[in-house]
Amino acid sequence: MKTILVAAIFSLLVSILCTPLVVVYFRRRGFGQEIRTDGPQTHLVKRGTPTMGGVAIIGSTVAGYVVAHIIRAVGGQGGPTASGLLALGLMVGLGIVGFLDDYIKIRRQRSLGLRARAKFLGQLVVGVVFAGLALRFRNHYDLTPASTHLSYVRDIPEIGLGVIGFVIIAYLIISATSNAVNLTDGLDGLAAGAAAMVFGAFTLISFLQSRNQCLGHPAAGCYSVRDPLDLAIVAASAMAACFGFLWWNASPAQIFMGDTGSLALGGLMAGFAILTRTELLLVALGGLYAAITVSSIIQTGWFKITRIRTGTGRRVFRMAPLHHHFELAGWEQITIIVRFWIMAGLAVAFGMGLFYADFIGNG
């Protein structure tokens, strides 16, 4: 528990203290955000705000994890684990994809970076590599970081996916979650605040799993997770990094996380769901992201259907994703952000309730 706290505190300090340095550096380099011309007109004043701030979140998360393990090494405890390194690797890998997307936007002075196919290809490569490695690295108890069973609050024995099926499902989870966070990152602090709540939940989930872990002779209701305590360290570091970044990203934002941050954070959430065997539970924990993604799917789908049937595309919302609909309806940005944070908190509380009910019921 002390190591988790150390990781969180150090990550928070690095994030709060170093993000302003990133802001200054990016301003000098001219790494400013391009704004969609078809979006809310109130966003045009944000043009030129430094972007790619996700590098601060990623760096702070890694720093917190490294320092925590240095302290563990001094105390004679174990070092980094396969699960922890895989989670961080997934975060960094998708962060690189997002960085390329942001960099192209800046260099070409446009709101579109990587083409959709190129972005999905990057997510595919990172996701497949992660999934393949997650089925390796067996420990002394024959546990691998991930399993080939679909999971809810633990593996569902009746639903086996096989290796190929697992890789496909893992990619879909990673791609869907990273894109969902990317869609949510449209208002100052919205995505970062919600992400901090989700990572807080995974910190607690991983810690509880470590209290009833399947080791050698599985007890009733134990959790077959390879390295839950190390995953808690990563989750606590990510949570604290998001809080530190939010200090500078809150409205009016001095820096945006960009695709660098949103793809990295979404990928890390997906990684936690896969490595903690809580894949379906992620839908509840990330309820806000799910709702915003569904709003975009409904908007696009209905527009295409009505255009085919009537020749004129119609929209369900004033604009998608969902937060922009409320902007155009006249809501203040800060009002939308706080109310969506409340929605995110309720979703996380509901998801944690589902997990804790299982923990108590099998404790």
XYZ file of C-alpha atoms in Angstrom:
363
model
C 0.000 0.000 0.000
C 2.870 2.387 0.815
C 4.379 1.794 -2.632
C 1.076 2.699 -4.276
C 0.950 5.955 -2.320
C 4.571 6.775 -3.178
C 3.893 6.189 -6.881
C 0.810 8.428 -6.775
C 2.495 11.244 -4.855
C 5.600 11.314 -7.034
C 3.571 11.128 -10.245
C 1.345 13.983 -9.037
C 4.336 16.180 -8.224
C 6.037 15.486 -11.545
C 2.817 16.205 -13.426
C 2.075 19.470 -11.612
C 5.650 20.769 -11.707
C 6.688 19.631 -15.187
C 3.554 20.353 -17.212
C 4.274 24.143 -17.184
C 7.713 23.369 -18.625
C 6.023 21.435 -21.417
C 3.683 24.392 -22.006
C 6.611 26.813 -22.349
C 8.554 24.478 -24.635
C 5.611 23.796 -26.954
C 4.757 27.501 -27.163
C 8.293 28.304 -28.231
C 8.137 25.574 -30.865
C 4.748 26.759 -32.093
C 2.989 23.480 -31.268
C -0.483 25.007 -31.133
C -3.872 23.334 -31.503
C -5.793 23.643 -34.774
C -9.562 24.027 -34.336
C -12.342 22.498 -36.470
C -14.010 25.227 -38.519
C -17.337 23.347 -38.378
C -17.267 23.083 -34.580
C -18.673 25.469 -31.950
C -17.511 28.994 -32.695
C -16.572 29.514 -29.031
C -13.671 27.096 -29.596
C -11.963 29.340 -32.141
C -10.373 31.388 -29.342
C -8.495 28.213 -28.295
C -6.544 28.111 -31.541
C -2.842 28.112 -30.828
C -3.117 26.656 -27.315
C -0.211 24.192 -26.869
C -1.224 20.608 -27.554
C 0.415 17.168 -27.227
C 0.294 17.630 -23.453
C -0.255 13.902 -23.203
C 3.532 13.561 -23.089
C 3.380 15.050 -19.581
C 0.780 12.500 -18.476
C 2.716 9.593 -19.960
C 6.026 10.800 -18.551
C 4.579 11.379 -15.076
C 2.948 7.932 -15.026
C 6.181 6.218 -16.002
C 8.141 8.329 -13.496
C 5.819 7.380 -10.647
C 6.104 3.702 -11.533
C 9.912 3.808 -11.789
C 10.386 5.619 -8.468
C 8.013 3.211 -6.729
C 10.089 0.271 -7.938
C 13.368 1.920 -6.981
C 12.016 2.156 -3.441
C 10.836 -1.459 -3.603
C 14.298 -2.536 -4.792
C 15.979 -0.690 -1.912
C 13.635 -2.495 0.451
C 14.509 -5.855 -1.068
C 11.113 -6.363 -2.687
C 10.337 -7.522 -6.214
C 10.978 -5.457 -9.309
C 8.739 -4.549 -12.264
C 6.392 -7.256 -13.519
C 5.256 -8.339 -16.957
C 1.745 -6.987 -16.354
C 2.940 -3.564 -15.235
C 5.364 -3.214 -18.130
C 2.736 -4.371 -20.644
C 0.244 -1.779 -19.377
C 2.833 0.984 -19.646
C 3.982 -0.304 -23.036
C 0.423 -0.129 -24.365
C 0.079 3.412 -23.038
C 3.350 4.548 -24.604
C 2.656 2.741 -27.892
C -0.710 4.406 -28.432
C 0.757 7.680 -27.186
C 3.243 7.499 -30.073
C 0.377 6.957 -32.539
C -1.387 9.993 -31.058
C 1.821 12.038 -31.133
C 2.198 11.411 -34.869
C -1.403 12.482 -35.376
C -0.896 15.700 -33.398
C 2.418 16.465 -35.064
C 0.910 16.191 -38.555
C -1.877 18.579 -37.530
C 0.677 21.123 -36.369
C 3.043 20.802 -39.315
C 0.276 20.986 -41.902
C -1.790 23.573 -40.002
C -5.038 21.611 -40.159
C -7.449 19.948 -37.716
C -6.976 16.521 -39.363
C -3.782 14.614 -38.637
C -3.341 10.958 -39.547
C -5.882 9.563 -41.961
C -8.401 7.211 -40.352
C -6.798 4.165 -41.967
C -3.333 5.119 -40.748
C -4.587 5.716 -37.204
C -6.454 2.392 -37.107
C -3.368 0.653 -38.498
C -1.263 2.114 -35.703
C -3.803 0.980 -33.124
C -3.900 -2.446 -34.757
C -0.135 -2.930 -34.592
C 0.130 -1.781 -30.976
C -2.956 -3.744 -29.923
C -1.921 -7.005 -31.554
C 1.606 -6.803 -30.135
C 0.169 -6.152 -26.668
C -2.320 -9.022 -26.957
C 0.321 -11.453 -28.187
C 2.718 -10.605 -25.372
C -0.051 -10.654 -22.757
C -0.501 -14.400 -23.322
C 3.153 -15.079 -22.578
C 5.318 -14.666 -19.449
C 3.852 -17.372 -17.221
C 4.781 -17.055 -13.566
C 5.387 -19.786 -10.985
C 1.630 -20.277 -10.614
C 1.107 -20.743 -14.364
C -0.644 -17.377 -14.706
C -0.140 -15.152 -17.744
C -0.915 -11.392 -17.737
C -4.091 -12.031 -19.784
C -6.281 -15.035 -20.450
C -8.177 -16.339 -23.468
C -11.511 -16.170 -21.630
C -13.899 -13.253 -21.796
C -14.166 -11.574 -18.401
C -16.615 -9.523 -16.368
C -15.378 -9.087 -12.775
C -13.280 -12.210 -13.306
C -12.848 -14.709 -16.150
C -16.045 -16.326 -17.406
C -15.059 -20.032 -17.702
C -17.909 -20.801 -20.107
C -16.729 -18.272 -22.709
C -13.378 -19.283 -24.136
C -12.099 -17.233 -27.067
C -8.977 -19.101 -28.093
C -5.779 -17.282 -28.961
C -7.027 -15.765 -32.230
C -10.344 -14.790 -30.688
C -8.596 -13.160 -27.749
C -6.308 -11.116 -29.989
C -9.314 -9.876 -31.969
C -11.322 -8.998 -28.842
C -8.307 -7.336 -27.237
C -7.772 -5.173 -30.323
C -11.456 -4.203 -30.409
C -11.408 -3.237 -26.728
C -8.199 -1.226 -27.145
C -9.347 0.503 -30.317
C -12.844 1.250 -29.002
C -11.653 2.617 -25.658
C -8.831 4.752 -27.058
C -11.164 6.250 -29.677
C -13.866 6.809 -27.036
C -11.500 8.849 -24.868
C -10.372 10.693 -28.000
C -13.982 11.656 -28.759
C -14.510 12.811 -25.173
C -11.475 15.096 -25.262
C -13.331 18.116 -26.591
C -13.735 20.401 -23.563
C -11.121 21.674 -21.105
C -10.457 19.020 -18.469
C -13.356 16.745 -19.412
C -11.358 13.706 -20.512
C -8.590 14.118 -17.915
C -11.009 14.419 -14.999
C -13.049 11.411 -16.054
C -9.892 9.373 -16.703
C -8.612 10.097 -13.185
C -11.819 8.581 -11.782
C -11.510 5.439 -13.904
C -7.861 4.948 -12.944
C -8.805 5.473 -9.311
C -11.288 2.624 -9.685
C -8.677 0.346 -11.249
C -6.286 1.187 -8.407
C -8.845 -0.054 -5.891
C -9.852 -3.057 -8.009
C -6.260 -4.185 -8.422
C -5.536 -3.678 -4.726
C -8.581 -5.737 -3.719
C -7.579 -8.467 -6.162
C -4.140 -8.605 -4.543
C -5.870 -9.311 -1.210
C -7.477 -12.467 -2.614
C -5.161 -13.568 -5.400
C -5.061 -17.139 -6.726
C -1.617 -18.445 -5.719
C -0.833 -22.118 -5.960
C -3.892 -23.435 -4.154
C -6.782 -21.185 -5.240
C -9.178 -20.194 -2.484
C -12.897 -19.801 -3.092
C -13.604 -16.768 -5.254
C -9.932 -15.793 -5.656
C -8.819 -13.669 -8.585
C -6.622 -15.207 -11.284
C -4.669 -12.027 -11.954
C -0.925 -12.315 -12.454
C 0.361 -9.058 -10.921
C -2.503 -7.107 -9.321
C -0.354 -5.084 -6.910
C 1.927 -3.874 -9.699
C -1.108 -2.930 -11.778
C -2.357 -0.916 -8.789
C 0.949 0.998 -8.836
C 0.526 1.814 -12.533
C -3.123 2.812 -12.052
C -2.320 5.064 -9.084
C 0.474 6.723 -11.079
C -1.868 7.334 -14.024
C -4.611 8.696 -11.758
C -2.216 11.135 -10.100
C -0.719 12.155 -13.457
C -4.216 13.025 -14.710
C -4.937 15.092 -11.588
C -1.653 16.952 -11.972
C -2.313 17.617 -15.651
C -5.854 18.726 -14.836
C -4.397 21.540 -12.719
C -3.213 23.155 -15.971
C -5.841 21.669 -18.288
C -8.894 22.891 -16.354
C -10.898 25.656 -18.028
C -9.427 27.818 -19.432
C -6.847 25.225 -20.456
C -3.215 26.280 -20.768
C -2.452 23.050 -22.629
C -4.400 20.263 -24.342
C -3.551 16.579 -24.035
C -4.171 16.059 -27.763
C -4.412 12.633 -29.350
C -1.088 11.913 -27.652
C -2.878 11.872 -24.322
C -6.347 10.660 -25.249
C -5.194 7.581 -27.178
C -2.655 6.757 -24.456
C -5.202 7.074 -21.640
C -7.837 5.076 -23.501
C -5.305 2.382 -24.298
C -4.226 2.167 -20.660
C -7.846 1.789 -19.531
C -8.311 -1.044 -22.002
C -5.053 -2.605 -20.838
C -6.221 -2.558 -17.225
C -9.539 -4.163 -18.179
C -7.734 -6.970 -20.002
C -4.996 -7.522 -17.400
C -7.329 -7.351 -14.379
C -9.853 -9.650 -16.131
C -12.629 -7.018 -16.005
C -13.245 -6.489 -19.711
C -17.049 -6.194 -19.657
C -16.944 -4.162 -16.439
C -15.088 -1.465 -18.381
C -18.372 -0.550 -20.080
C -19.780 0.454 -16.676
C -16.615 2.111 -15.361
C -16.251 4.108 -18.575
C -19.964 4.867 -18.863
C -19.362 8.489 -19.839
C -17.028 7.485 -22.664
C -19.530 4.876 -23.818
C -22.384 7.397 -23.888
C -20.368 9.942 -25.860
C -19.268 7.278 -28.353
C -22.834 6.040 -28.817
C -23.976 9.612 -29.488
C -21.479 9.868 -32.356
C -22.523 6.491 -33.763
C -26.216 7.483 -33.626
C -25.512 10.843 -35.272
C -23.474 9.346 -38.113
C -25.778 6.376 -38.634
C -28.998 8.398 -38.698
C -27.474 10.998 -41.039
C -26.470 8.293 -43.536
C -29.800 6.450 -43.307
C -31.890 9.582 -43.832
C -29.667 10.751 -46.685
C -30.193 7.437 -48.465
C -33.959 7.424 -47.844
C -34.780 11.095 -48.405
C -31.754 12.527 -50.155
C -31.137 14.897 -47.240
C -29.203 13.830 -44.196
C -30.804 14.623 -40.834
C -29.230 14.819 -37.409
C -30.423 13.614 -34.015
C -28.162 16.006 -32.106
C -27.194 19.566 -32.935
C -23.640 18.287 -33.123
C -21.757 15.163 -32.077
C -20.058 14.151 -29.822
C -22.678 14.713 -27.133
C -20.930 17.526 -25.213
C -20.947 19.708 -28.319
C -24.729 19.242 -28.583
C -25.149 20.895 -25.190
C -22.709 23.654 -26.138
C -24.845 24.565 -29.140
C -27.913 24.340 -26.893
C -26.488 27.244 -24.895
C -24.902 25.515 -21.906
C -21.723 27.055 -20.538
C -18.646 24.875 -21.044
C -17.889 24.672 -17.332
C -21.465 23.541 -16.668
C -21.149 20.747 -19.211
C -17.785 19.658 -17.821
C -18.939 19.475 -14.197
C -22.181 17.679 -15.063
C -20.335 15.191 -17.254
C -17.828 14.636 -14.437
C -20.801 13.819 -12.209
C -22.002 11.320 -14.823
C -18.500 9.816 -14.981
C -18.362 9.564 -11.187
C -21.741 7.843 -11.029
C -20.671 5.362 -13.719
C -17.428 4.604 -11.866
C -19.318 4.208 -8.572
C -21.766 1.814 -10.242
C -18.934 -0.232 -11.756
C -17.088 -0.343 -8.436
C -20.294 -1.434 -6.741
C -20.583 -4.370 -9.127
C -16.988 -5.411 -8.464
C -17.183 -4.947 -4.710
C -20.396 -6.976 -4.529
C -18.493 -9.845 -6.146
C -15.520 -9.301 -3.811
C -17.685 -9.419 -0.693
C -19.797 -12.275 -1.984
C -16.733 -14.423 -2.581
C -14.588 -13.097 0.266
